[in-house]
Amino acid sequence: MLRISKHDREILLDPLFHAGRKFYLMISVLILIMLWGLIMYVRQFVLGLGTTGMERPAYWGMYMVNFIFFIGISHAGTLISAILRVSNAEWRRPITRIAEAITAFALIVGTLQIIFDLGRPDRILYLFRFGRLQSPLLWDAVSVTAYFLGSLTYLYLPIIPDAALLRDNIPEGAPAWRQRLYKLMALGWRGNRTQWLRLEKMIAVMAVLIIPVAVSVHTVISWILATTVQPGWHSTVFGPYFVVGAIFSGIGALFIAMTAARRSFHLEEYITERQYRNLGYIFITMAAIWFYFTYAEHMTQAAGQLTAEFPVLASKLWGEFSFTFWTMVVIMIMAFIVLVFPLLTPDSWQRSRVFRPRFALANGVVSVLAILALLVPQTQGVTADLLSGLPSPTLRIVAGVFGTVAILSILPWLKSHIIDAMIIASGFVLVGMWLERWNIVVPTMTHPRLMPVGLYTPSLTEWSLFAASTALFIFLFVLFFKLIPAVSVWEVREGRVIDETRDSAQMPLPESSRPPGGLQPAFGDNEPTY
């Protein structure tokens, strides 16, 4: 019988067998959203894609945006977990299972978007029956399938020892189906030396293999766009641009998921600020690289001013898609500020009364009111507003000054609350990365080469399926961690042993460099001795 300490059992295993009202309420809400999405999908299946906003020439819309977005989120899991495992980053142990679960569930939800987009789900078989080897669509199907199977394997292998723990330590009164489930998942695990060696070897092999597969998936997705001659897509930088964006959004999803698990299961002892700080450095790096690729992509389009390319760029800079484009830019800048600027804040600011959340909120409200007074027409009753009597240049100055003061005031609080800061930044990044996918797909589809400019507005059907897809992702995540511990028990125990061994080890001092017999070194009397 495999044993576990009482402390670990109370925190990691016992909550799996108890569910409160909040759990059932969340599950009920998620199921209702998914049922509504199912109804809308059945309606789309019966009436056709005419129920969506897609029409000539915009044959791709929100479904393709969601496909790229969810596949991108999946990179947080296996890719980040595999890289950290290969690099022997010991601090990653409490968050690896959460990261790997994100990968599997995001791939499931992302693949559903293609089925939604096809209209008829049976057409997915045509890709395998009549697919051509020179088609990136076939490459994408093969790479996503390989990535999904590899991710499931990579997720399942570390679960085997924990399934055996649950099998041998299941509480009395637990459902019989759980006992059978854990016995099946454990595969006869007894924890002997041979089994451990084989498991560690398989995990190490999968960690190495899954990295190029993960990179190939989002690269191939970018090639679906880049290998066409559509304006705005025919770019050689799309491959690394998509991979960096995928890792960037994936880390944001990982921060939110690990924080939800940390607070729901009271894992503060296992998932500490150490994980947030170290993962935050990777987050900042990905943010800087993403800004570089975004600037490079749009700068080359602006400099080229090609007849077919420039209308797409113009629609994003000052045309019909300028709102989503500049919202994306502002949101990403805010995320970068939240990530980087608190690290540069002096500690003395925390002792000042000025640098407080309430003061920042007051300045932020004034800045938002000034911006609204600039945006809303005067004919809509804005003249009654406190700030509307000011001229536009003054309103811009008011919005800029009070907005800057609000940001500076909140920085010391963000520095002392790193977990909250990472959650805020992650929320910004997820929204911004979804808008980035929108800005890549929709402006090009509505500005083709050989047809008039088209229009695209998502319908209620598309928004409903987007909400249902998000609900399905959360549902799978919640249900999975009601069956399997959110923290890998055996990996955490192994990490403790490694830390204790390192702490007890004593590094020997270097031996003296003086030759035996008291002779002086050949290079003179001034040579130092140790």
Short mmCIF file of C-alpha atoms in Angstrom, two decimals:
data_model
loop_
_atom_site.label_atom_id
_atom_site.label_comp_id
_atom_site.label_asym_id
_atom_site.label_seq_id
_atom_site.Cartn_x
_atom_site.Cartn_y
_atom_site.Cartn_z
CA MET A 1 0.00 0.00 0.00
CA LEU A 2 1.37 3.40 -0.99
CA ARG A 3 1.46 5.94 1.82
CA ILE A 4 1.09 9.71 1.94
CA SER A 5 1.62 12.13 4.81
CA LYS A 6 -1.46 13.23 6.71
CA HIS A 7 -0.82 16.88 5.83
CA ASP A 8 -0.60 16.25 2.08
CA ARG A 9 -3.61 13.97 2.18
CA GLU A 10 -5.81 16.58 3.88
CA ILE A 11 -4.92 19.29 1.40
CA LEU A 12 -4.38 17.42 -1.88
CA LEU A 13 -6.56 14.29 -1.73
CA ASP A 14 -9.47 14.81 0.65
CA PRO A 15 -11.02 17.81 -1.23
CA LEU A 16 -11.49 15.56 -4.26
CA PHE A 17 -14.21 13.65 -2.41
CA HIS A 18 -16.14 16.64 -1.06
CA ALA A 19 -18.15 19.15 -3.08
CA GLY A 20 -20.02 22.16 -1.76
CA ARG A 21 -22.80 24.35 -3.09
CA LYS A 22 -20.40 26.60 -5.01
CA PHE A 23 -19.14 23.63 -7.00
CA TYR A 24 -22.60 22.46 -8.02
CA LEU A 25 -23.69 26.02 -8.76
CA MET A 26 -20.69 26.55 -11.05
CA ILE A 27 -21.29 23.24 -12.82
CA SER A 28 -24.96 24.09 -13.30
CA VAL A 29 -24.21 27.49 -14.80
CA LEU A 30 -21.59 26.03 -17.14
CA ILE A 31 -23.97 23.28 -18.28
CA LEU A 32 -26.71 25.84 -19.01
CA ILE A 33 -24.31 27.90 -21.14
CA MET A 34 -23.21 24.77 -23.01
CA LEU A 35 -26.84 23.73 -23.58
CA TRP A 36 -27.61 27.13 -25.05
CA GLY A 37 -24.60 26.78 -27.33
CA LEU A 38 -25.78 23.32 -28.37
CA ILE A 39 -29.19 24.70 -29.27
CA MET A 40 -27.62 27.43 -31.39
CA TYR A 41 -25.34 24.91 -33.10
CA VAL A 42 -28.27 22.64 -33.95
CA ARG A 43 -30.02 25.69 -35.39
CA GLN A 44 -26.92 26.48 -37.46
CA PHE A 45 -26.68 22.85 -38.60
CA VAL A 46 -30.32 22.85 -39.76
CA LEU A 47 -30.46 26.32 -41.34
CA GLY A 48 -26.86 26.50 -42.56
CA LEU A 49 -24.05 29.00 -42.12
CA GLY A 50 -26.42 31.77 -43.15
CA THR A 51 -27.23 32.09 -39.44
CA THR A 52 -23.70 33.43 -38.91
CA GLY A 53 -22.26 36.75 -40.02
CA MET A 54 -20.00 35.05 -42.56
CA GLU A 55 -20.74 35.78 -46.21
CA ARG A 56 -18.85 36.56 -49.38
CA PRO A 57 -15.97 37.42 -49.17
CA ALA A 58 -15.56 36.92 -45.38
CA TYR A 59 -15.73 33.13 -45.24
CA TRP A 60 -13.65 33.04 -42.06
CA GLY A 61 -14.75 34.90 -38.98
CA MET A 62 -15.02 34.39 -35.25
CA TYR A 63 -14.72 30.61 -35.49
CA MET A 64 -11.27 30.89 -37.04
CA VAL A 65 -10.30 33.57 -34.51
CA ASN A 66 -11.33 31.26 -31.66
CA PHE A 67 -9.51 28.32 -33.26
CA ILE A 68 -6.20 30.19 -33.36
CA PHE A 69 -6.81 31.60 -29.86
CA PHE A 70 -7.54 28.28 -28.11
CA ILE A 71 -4.75 26.43 -29.92
CA GLY A 72 -2.44 29.23 -28.78
CA ILE A 73 -3.53 28.83 -25.15
CA SER A 74 -2.64 25.15 -25.35
CA HIS A 75 1.04 26.05 -25.72
CA ALA A 76 1.18 27.20 -22.11
CA GLY A 77 0.82 23.74 -20.88
CA THR A 78 2.94 21.17 -22.56
CA LEU A 79 5.46 23.56 -24.08
CA ILE A 80 6.15 25.54 -20.89
CA SER A 81 6.02 22.42 -18.72
CA ALA A 82 8.34 20.51 -21.06
CA ILE A 83 10.89 23.32 -21.32
CA LEU A 84 10.98 23.78 -17.55
CA ARG A 85 11.29 20.03 -17.02
CA VAL A 86 14.12 19.71 -19.53
CA SER A 87 15.95 22.66 -17.94
CA ASN A 88 15.57 21.09 -14.45
CA ALA A 89 13.67 24.07 -13.05
CA GLU A 90 12.64 22.62 -9.68
CA TRP A 91 10.16 25.43 -8.93
CA ARG A 92 7.85 24.23 -11.72
CA ARG A 93 6.75 21.05 -9.88
CA PRO A 94 3.52 22.37 -8.27
CA ILE A 95 2.17 23.86 -11.52
CA THR A 96 3.08 21.25 -14.14
CA ARG A 97 -0.20 19.33 -13.96
CA ILE A 98 -2.28 22.50 -14.28
CA ALA A 99 -0.21 23.53 -17.29
CA GLU A 100 -0.54 20.14 -18.96
CA ALA A 101 -4.30 20.03 -18.36
CA ILE A 102 -4.70 23.41 -20.08
CA THR A 103 -3.05 21.96 -23.16
CA ALA A 104 -5.38 18.98 -23.50
CA PHE A 105 -8.60 20.90 -22.88
CA ALA A 106 -7.66 23.88 -25.06
CA LEU A 107 -6.91 21.51 -27.95
CA ILE A 108 -10.34 19.89 -27.58
CA VAL A 109 -12.14 23.24 -27.58
CA GLY A 110 -9.98 24.64 -30.36
CA THR A 111 -10.66 21.68 -32.64
CA LEU A 112 -14.42 22.14 -32.14
CA GLN A 113 -14.14 25.58 -33.75
CA ILE A 114 -13.20 23.96 -37.07
CA ILE A 115 -16.31 21.76 -36.87
CA PHE A 116 -18.42 24.86 -36.21
CA ASP A 117 -16.83 26.63 -39.17
CA LEU A 118 -17.44 23.76 -41.59
CA GLY A 119 -21.19 23.86 -41.15
CA ARG A 120 -21.45 20.14 -41.84
CA PRO A 121 -19.30 18.09 -39.43
CA ASP A 122 -19.06 15.16 -41.86
CA ARG A 123 -16.89 17.32 -44.11
CA ILE A 124 -13.99 16.96 -41.69
CA LEU A 125 -13.49 13.45 -43.06
CA TYR A 126 -12.94 14.87 -46.55
CA LEU A 127 -9.69 16.39 -45.33
CA PHE A 128 -8.27 12.93 -44.64
CA ARG A 129 -9.90 11.18 -47.61
CA PHE A 130 -9.08 13.74 -50.29
CA GLY A 131 -6.38 15.88 -48.63
CA ARG A 132 -3.35 16.83 -50.70
CA LEU A 133 0.14 16.65 -49.25
CA GLN A 134 0.98 20.15 -50.49
CA SER A 135 -1.97 21.63 -48.58
CA PRO A 136 -1.25 23.33 -45.20
CA LEU A 137 -4.74 22.28 -44.12
CA LEU A 138 -3.66 18.64 -44.15
CA TRP A 139 -0.42 19.56 -42.37
CA ASP A 140 -2.49 21.29 -39.70
CA ALA A 141 -4.78 18.29 -39.19
CA VAL A 142 -1.80 15.96 -38.83
CA SER A 143 0.16 18.25 -36.48
CA VAL A 144 -2.83 19.05 -34.24
CA THR A 145 -3.72 15.33 -34.02
CA ALA A 146 -0.12 14.42 -33.15
CA TYR A 147 0.05 17.25 -30.61
CA PHE A 148 -3.21 16.18 -28.98
CA LEU A 149 -2.16 12.54 -28.65
CA GLY A 150 1.28 13.54 -27.36
CA SER A 151 -0.25 15.98 -24.88
CA LEU A 152 -2.65 13.37 -23.52
CA THR A 153 0.27 10.97 -23.05
CA TYR A 154 2.38 13.67 -21.42
CA LEU A 155 -0.53 14.54 -19.11
CA TYR A 156 -1.31 10.93 -18.21
CA LEU A 157 2.18 9.62 -17.40
CA PRO A 158 2.72 11.75 -14.24
CA ILE A 159 -0.82 10.90 -13.10
CA ILE A 160 -0.04 7.16 -12.72
CA PRO A 161 1.69 7.39 -9.28
CA ASP A 162 -1.00 9.75 -7.96
CA ALA A 163 -3.75 7.45 -9.24
CA ALA A 164 -2.10 4.64 -7.28
CA LEU A 165 -2.06 6.86 -4.18
CA LEU A 166 -5.77 7.53 -4.61
CA ARG A 167 -6.41 3.83 -5.19
CA ASP A 168 -4.72 2.88 -1.91
CA ASN A 169 -5.95 5.85 0.17
CA ILE A 170 -9.51 6.31 -1.02
CA PRO A 171 -11.75 7.24 1.92
CA GLU A 172 -14.54 5.03 3.16
CA GLY A 173 -17.89 5.73 1.58
CA ALA A 174 -16.39 6.90 -1.72
CA PRO A 175 -18.30 5.78 -4.83
CA ALA A 176 -17.28 2.40 -6.20
CA TRP A 177 -16.76 3.84 -9.67
CA ARG A 178 -13.97 6.01 -8.31
CA GLN A 179 -12.17 2.97 -6.91
CA ARG A 180 -12.42 1.27 -10.30
CA LEU A 181 -11.31 4.44 -12.11
CA TYR A 182 -8.17 4.92 -10.01
CA LYS A 183 -7.33 1.22 -10.21
CA LEU A 184 -7.59 1.36 -13.99
CA MET A 185 -5.52 4.56 -14.24
CA ALA A 186 -2.80 3.25 -11.91
CA LEU A 187 -1.96 0.38 -14.30
CA GLY A 188 -0.79 -1.83 -11.43
CA TRP A 189 1.63 0.76 -10.06
CA ARG A 190 3.44 -0.35 -6.90
CA GLY A 191 6.22 2.20 -6.76
CA ASN A 192 9.19 -0.15 -7.08
CA ARG A 193 12.54 0.98 -8.46
CA THR A 194 11.99 -0.49 -11.93
CA GLN A 195 8.67 1.30 -12.36
CA TRP A 196 10.14 4.62 -11.23
CA LEU A 197 13.06 4.36 -13.65
CA ARG A 198 10.78 3.55 -16.56
CA LEU A 199 8.36 6.34 -15.70
CA GLU A 200 11.09 8.96 -15.37
CA LYS A 201 12.60 7.85 -18.66
CA MET A 202 9.26 8.02 -20.50
CA ILE A 203 8.47 11.46 -19.09
CA ALA A 204 11.92 12.73 -20.09
CA VAL A 205 11.53 11.37 -23.63
CA MET A 206 8.05 12.89 -24.01
CA ALA A 207 9.28 16.24 -22.67
CA VAL A 208 11.90 16.38 -25.40
CA LEU A 209 9.61 15.18 -28.19
CA ILE A 210 6.66 17.40 -27.35
CA ILE A 211 8.59 20.67 -27.75
CA PRO A 212 9.15 20.50 -31.56
CA VAL A 213 5.61 19.13 -32.02
CA ALA A 214 4.15 22.09 -30.11
CA VAL A 215 6.20 24.59 -32.10
CA SER A 216 5.18 22.94 -35.37
CA VAL A 217 1.46 23.16 -34.53
CA HIS A 218 1.21 26.94 -34.34
CA THR A 219 3.75 27.36 -37.13
CA VAL A 220 1.58 25.25 -39.44
CA ILE A 221 -1.49 27.24 -38.37
CA SER A 222 0.31 30.41 -39.43
CA TRP A 223 1.23 28.77 -42.73
CA ILE A 224 -2.46 28.22 -43.48
CA LEU A 225 -2.62 32.00 -43.74
CA ALA A 226 0.89 32.85 -44.93
CA THR A 227 0.92 30.43 -47.89
CA THR A 228 -2.05 32.23 -49.44
CA VAL A 229 -1.80 35.46 -51.43
CA GLN A 230 -4.36 37.25 -49.29
CA PRO A 231 -3.23 40.81 -48.44
CA GLY A 232 -1.80 41.06 -44.95
CA TRP A 233 -1.12 37.33 -44.61
CA HIS A 234 1.64 36.63 -47.11
CA SER A 235 4.41 37.14 -44.55
CA THR A 236 7.51 35.16 -43.67
CA VAL A 237 7.39 36.33 -40.04
CA PHE A 238 4.02 34.71 -39.31
CA GLY A 239 5.58 31.45 -38.09
CA PRO A 240 7.60 32.80 -35.13
CA TYR A 241 5.01 35.55 -34.62
CA PHE A 242 2.27 32.98 -34.00
CA VAL A 243 4.47 30.80 -31.79
CA VAL A 244 5.47 33.74 -29.58
CA GLY A 245 1.86 34.90 -29.36
CA ALA A 246 0.76 31.38 -28.44
CA ILE A 247 3.28 31.10 -25.60
CA PHE A 248 2.41 34.64 -24.46
CA SER A 249 -1.34 33.98 -24.24
CA GLY A 250 -0.71 30.50 -22.84
CA ILE A 251 1.24 31.83 -19.87
CA GLY A 252 -1.60 34.26 -19.19
CA ALA A 253 -4.08 31.37 -19.16
CA LEU A 254 -1.74 29.40 -16.89
CA PHE A 255 -1.56 32.26 -14.36
CA ILE A 256 -5.36 32.46 -14.15
CA ALA A 257 -5.79 28.67 -13.95
CA MET A 258 -3.14 28.16 -11.26
CA THR A 259 -4.57 31.04 -9.21
CA ALA A 260 -8.09 29.57 -9.46
CA ALA A 261 -6.78 26.17 -8.30
CA ARG A 262 -4.67 27.80 -5.58
CA ARG A 263 -7.62 29.62 -4.03
CA SER A 264 -10.23 26.88 -4.59
CA PHE A 265 -8.14 24.07 -3.06
CA HIS A 266 -6.13 26.25 -0.62
CA LEU A 267 -2.79 25.40 -2.22
CA GLU A 268 -0.97 28.49 -0.93
CA GLU A 269 1.65 26.24 0.70
CA TYR A 270 2.45 24.55 -2.63
CA ILE A 271 1.91 27.28 -5.24
CA THR A 272 3.82 30.19 -3.73
CA GLU A 273 5.02 33.57 -4.95
CA ARG A 274 8.15 31.81 -6.20
CA GLN A 275 6.22 30.27 -9.09
CA TYR A 276 4.62 33.62 -9.93
CA ARG A 277 7.91 35.49 -9.91
CA ASN A 278 9.87 33.00 -11.99
CA LEU A 279 7.05 32.49 -14.49
CA GLY A 280 6.60 36.26 -14.55
CA TYR A 281 10.12 36.72 -15.94
CA ILE A 282 9.21 34.45 -18.86
CA PHE A 283 5.97 36.42 -19.25
CA ILE A 284 7.87 39.70 -19.51
CA THR A 285 10.26 38.22 -22.08
CA MET A 286 7.40 36.98 -24.25
CA ALA A 287 5.72 40.40 -23.97
CA ALA A 288 8.81 42.17 -25.28
CA ILE A 289 9.22 39.70 -28.15
CA TRP A 290 5.54 40.01 -29.04
CA PHE A 291 5.80 43.82 -29.23
CA TYR A 292 8.83 43.46 -31.50
CA PHE A 293 7.06 41.12 -33.94
CA THR A 294 3.88 43.22 -33.94
CA TYR A 295 5.82 46.36 -34.77
CA ALA A 296 7.92 44.61 -37.43
CA GLU A 297 4.84 43.12 -39.13
CA HIS A 298 2.94 46.40 -39.40
CA MET A 299 5.99 48.57 -40.10
CA THR A 300 6.89 46.56 -43.21
CA GLN A 301 3.30 46.83 -44.48
CA ALA A 302 3.30 50.58 -43.93
CA ALA A 303 6.66 51.04 -45.66
CA GLY A 304 5.70 48.89 -48.64
CA GLN A 305 2.31 50.56 -49.30
CA LEU A 306 1.38 47.89 -51.82
CA THR A 307 -1.92 48.37 -53.59
CA ALA A 308 -3.53 45.28 -52.04
CA GLU A 309 -1.76 45.40 -48.66
CA PHE A 310 -2.22 49.01 -47.61
CA PRO A 311 -6.06 49.03 -47.44
CA VAL A 312 -5.86 46.22 -44.86
CA LEU A 313 -3.39 48.20 -42.76
CA ALA A 314 -5.40 51.41 -43.18
CA SER A 315 -8.55 49.66 -41.97
CA LYS A 316 -6.72 48.79 -38.76
CA LEU A 317 -4.96 52.11 -38.20
CA TRP A 318 -7.84 54.51 -38.87
CA GLY A 319 -10.58 52.55 -40.61
CA GLU A 320 -13.42 50.28 -39.53
CA PHE A 321 -11.15 48.06 -37.42
CA SER A 322 -9.22 50.86 -35.73
CA PHE A 323 -11.14 50.42 -32.47
CA THR A 324 -10.17 46.77 -32.04
CA PHE A 325 -6.58 47.43 -33.18
CA TRP A 326 -5.86 50.35 -30.87
CA THR A 327 -7.74 48.68 -28.02
CA MET A 328 -5.36 45.74 -28.46
CA VAL A 329 -2.35 48.10 -28.38
CA VAL A 330 -3.54 49.96 -25.28
CA ILE A 331 -4.39 46.73 -23.44
CA MET A 332 -1.00 45.21 -24.21
CA ILE A 333 0.78 48.37 -23.08
CA MET A 334 -1.19 48.24 -19.82
CA ALA A 335 -0.20 44.60 -19.37
CA PHE A 336 3.47 45.49 -19.93
CA ILE A 337 3.22 48.33 -17.41
CA VAL A 338 1.70 46.02 -14.80
CA LEU A 339 4.43 43.44 -15.42
CA VAL A 340 7.53 45.65 -15.61
CA PHE A 341 6.99 49.00 -13.91
CA PRO A 342 6.36 47.67 -10.36
CA LEU A 343 9.82 46.04 -10.51
CA LEU A 344 11.32 49.51 -11.05
CA THR A 345 9.36 51.18 -8.24
CA PRO A 346 11.44 52.31 -5.22
CA ASP A 347 10.50 50.72 -1.90
CA SER A 348 10.15 54.18 -0.35
CA TRP A 349 6.99 54.77 -2.41
CA GLN A 350 5.14 52.14 -0.38
CA ARG A 351 5.40 54.31 2.72
CA SER A 352 3.78 57.32 1.04
CA ARG A 353 0.07 58.01 1.44
CA VAL A 354 -0.18 59.13 -2.17
CA PHE A 355 0.64 55.73 -3.62
CA ARG A 356 -2.52 53.93 -2.56
CA PRO A 357 -5.21 52.05 -4.56
CA ARG A 358 -7.95 54.52 -3.54
CA PHE A 359 -5.96 57.48 -4.79
CA ALA A 360 -5.23 55.63 -8.02
CA LEU A 361 -8.92 54.77 -8.44
CA ALA A 362 -9.98 58.40 -8.01
CA ASN A 363 -7.49 59.59 -10.63
CA GLY A 364 -8.52 56.77 -12.95
CA VAL A 365 -12.18 57.77 -12.73
CA VAL A 366 -11.36 61.37 -13.67
CA SER A 367 -9.25 60.15 -16.61
CA VAL A 368 -12.04 57.86 -17.87
CA LEU A 369 -14.61 60.67 -17.60
CA ALA A 370 -12.36 62.91 -19.66
CA ILE A 371 -11.97 60.23 -22.32
CA LEU A 372 -15.75 59.66 -22.44
CA ALA A 373 -16.32 63.38 -22.80
CA LEU A 374 -14.02 63.30 -25.83
CA LEU A 375 -15.66 60.27 -27.44
CA VAL A 376 -19.37 60.85 -26.84
CA PRO A 377 -21.00 63.52 -29.09
CA GLN A 378 -22.20 66.64 -27.34
CA THR A 379 -25.72 66.10 -28.67
CA GLN A 380 -26.13 63.08 -26.39
CA GLY A 381 -26.28 65.07 -23.18
CA VAL A 382 -22.61 65.23 -22.37
CA THR A 383 -22.87 68.98 -21.78
CA ALA A 384 -24.24 68.21 -18.35
CA ASP A 385 -21.06 66.35 -17.47
CA LEU A 386 -18.54 67.99 -15.17
CA LEU A 387 -15.73 67.85 -17.74
CA SER A 388 -17.67 68.45 -20.96
CA GLY A 389 -17.39 72.24 -20.81
CA LEU A 390 -13.63 72.06 -21.32
CA PRO A 391 -12.13 72.27 -24.82
CA SER A 392 -10.80 69.09 -26.45
CA PRO A 393 -7.07 69.86 -25.93
CA THR A 394 -7.69 70.45 -22.24
CA LEU A 395 -9.66 67.20 -21.95
CA ARG A 396 -6.77 65.31 -23.54
CA ILE A 397 -4.36 66.85 -21.06
CA VAL A 398 -6.68 66.03 -18.14
CA ALA A 399 -7.08 62.42 -19.34
CA GLY A 400 -3.33 62.00 -19.82
CA VAL A 401 -2.23 63.59 -16.54
CA PHE A 402 -4.78 61.89 -14.31
CA GLY A 403 -4.28 58.58 -16.11
CA THR A 404 -0.52 58.79 -15.58
CA VAL A 405 -0.95 59.65 -11.90
CA ALA A 406 -3.35 56.71 -11.50
CA ILE A 407 -0.79 54.31 -12.99
CA LEU A 408 2.05 55.65 -10.86
CA SER A 409 -0.09 55.49 -7.73
CA ILE A 410 -0.98 51.82 -8.16
CA LEU A 411 2.58 50.61 -8.84
CA PRO A 412 3.70 50.15 -5.18
CA TRP A 413 0.54 48.14 -4.46
CA LEU A 414 1.20 45.92 -7.47
CA LYS A 415 4.79 45.41 -6.33
CA SER A 416 3.66 44.17 -2.91
CA HIS A 417 0.80 42.05 -4.37
CA ILE A 418 2.57 40.10 -7.10
CA ILE A 419 -0.18 37.47 -7.49
CA ASP A 420 -2.86 40.10 -8.06
CA ALA A 421 -0.55 41.93 -10.46
CA MET A 422 -0.02 38.77 -12.51
CA ILE A 423 -3.77 38.10 -12.65
CA ILE A 424 -4.46 41.65 -13.86
CA ALA A 425 -1.73 41.40 -16.50
CA SER A 426 -2.97 37.96 -17.59
CA GLY A 427 -6.50 39.28 -18.05
CA PHE A 428 -5.16 42.09 -20.22
CA VAL A 429 -3.06 39.66 -22.25
CA LEU A 430 -5.88 37.18 -22.93
CA VAL A 431 -8.22 39.93 -24.12
CA GLY A 432 -5.45 41.56 -26.14
CA MET A 433 -4.38 38.29 -27.78
CA TRP A 434 -7.96 37.48 -28.78
CA LEU A 435 -8.18 40.94 -30.37
CA GLU A 436 -4.84 40.28 -32.09
CA ARG A 437 -6.27 37.14 -33.70
CA TRP A 438 -9.31 39.19 -34.75
CA ASN A 439 -7.08 41.86 -36.27
CA ILE A 440 -5.19 39.22 -38.23
CA VAL A 441 -8.17 37.32 -39.64
CA VAL A 442 -11.11 39.69 -40.17
CA PRO A 443 -9.51 42.77 -41.84
CA THR A 444 -7.88 40.57 -44.48
CA MET A 445 -11.06 38.59 -45.16
CA THR A 446 -13.04 41.78 -45.69
CA HIS A 447 -10.36 43.26 -48.01
CA PRO A 448 -9.60 40.55 -50.60
CA ARG A 449 -7.62 41.13 -53.78
CA LEU A 450 -10.17 40.41 -56.50
CA MET A 451 -13.49 41.30 -54.88
CA PRO A 452 -15.12 44.42 -53.46
CA VAL A 453 -14.62 45.22 -49.81
CA GLY A 454 -16.95 43.16 -47.64
CA LEU A 455 -18.47 43.51 -44.19
CA TYR A 456 -18.46 41.11 -41.28
CA THR A 457 -20.28 41.30 -37.96
CA PRO A 458 -20.51 38.23 -35.70
CA SER A 459 -24.05 37.01 -35.18
CA LEU A 460 -25.74 35.78 -32.01
CA THR A 461 -24.95 32.21 -33.11
CA GLU A 462 -21.19 32.88 -33.18
CA TRP A 463 -21.18 34.70 -29.86
CA SER A 464 -23.25 31.90 -28.30
CA LEU A 465 -20.83 29.20 -29.51
CA PHE A 466 -17.89 31.28 -28.27
CA ALA A 467 -19.48 31.47 -24.81
CA ALA A 468 -20.29 27.74 -24.90
CA SER A 469 -16.71 26.92 -25.93
CA THR A 470 -15.32 28.95 -23.04
CA ALA A 471 -17.79 27.27 -20.67
CA LEU A 472 -16.73 23.84 -21.98
CA PHE A 473 -13.06 24.66 -21.35
CA ILE A 474 -13.80 25.71 -17.75
CA PHE A 475 -16.12 22.71 -17.27
CA LEU A 476 -13.43 20.23 -18.34
CA PHE A 477 -10.88 21.98 -16.13
CA VAL A 478 -13.13 21.94 -13.03
CA LEU A 479 -14.29 18.36 -13.55
CA PHE A 480 -10.76 17.05 -14.14
CA PHE A 481 -9.41 18.54 -10.92
CA LYS A 482 -12.33 17.11 -9.00
CA LEU A 483 -10.99 13.67 -9.94
CA ILE A 484 -7.20 14.24 -10.01
CA PRO A 485 -5.09 16.34 -7.59
CA ALA A 486 -4.27 19.76 -9.01
CA VAL A 487 -0.72 19.43 -7.69
CA SER A 488 1.33 16.36 -8.59
CA VAL A 489 1.83 14.71 -5.21
CA TRP A 490 4.84 12.59 -6.10
CA GLU A 491 6.63 15.41 -7.91
CA VAL A 492 6.26 17.71 -4.90
CA ARG A 493 7.54 14.98 -2.57
CA GLU A 494 10.47 14.36 -4.91
CA GLY A 495 11.23 18.08 -4.93
CA ARG A 496 11.28 18.15 -1.14
CA VAL A 497 13.83 15.33 -1.08
CA ILE A 498 16.01 17.19 -3.58
CA ASP A 499 15.82 20.42 -1.56
CA GLU A 500 16.64 18.64 1.70
CA THR A 501 19.61 16.90 0.09
CA ARG A 502 20.96 20.17 -1.26
CA ASP A 503 20.52 21.90 2.09
CA SER A 504 22.34 19.14 3.97
CA ALA A 505 25.18 18.86 1.45
CA GLN A 506 28.42 20.68 2.31
CA MET A 507 30.63 21.99 -0.43
CA PRO A 508 34.32 21.20 0.31
CA LEU A 509 36.73 24.09 0.33
CA PRO A 510 39.38 24.12 -2.41
CA GLU A 511 42.73 22.67 -1.43
CA SER A 512 45.76 24.88 -0.91
CA SER A 513 47.71 25.73 -4.03
CA ARG A 514 51.05 25.83 -2.14
CA PRO A 515 53.40 23.03 -3.26
CA PRO A 516 54.22 20.32 -0.70
CA GLY A 517 57.22 20.80 1.55
CA GLY A 518 56.70 24.54 1.99
CA LEU A 519 58.28 25.42 -1.36
CA GLN A 520 57.25 28.69 -2.93
CA PRO A 521 55.32 28.70 -6.22
CA ALA A 522 57.42 29.13 -9.31
CA PHE A 523 55.82 32.48 -10.15
CA GLY A 524 57.13 34.34 -7.11
CA ASP A 525 56.53 35.05 -3.47
CA ASN A 526 53.48 37.22 -4.11
CA GLU A 527 51.27 34.34 -5.31
CA PRO A 528 48.15 34.11 -3.11
CA THR A 529 47.48 31.00 -1.04
CA TYR A 530 44.05 29.53 -0.35
#
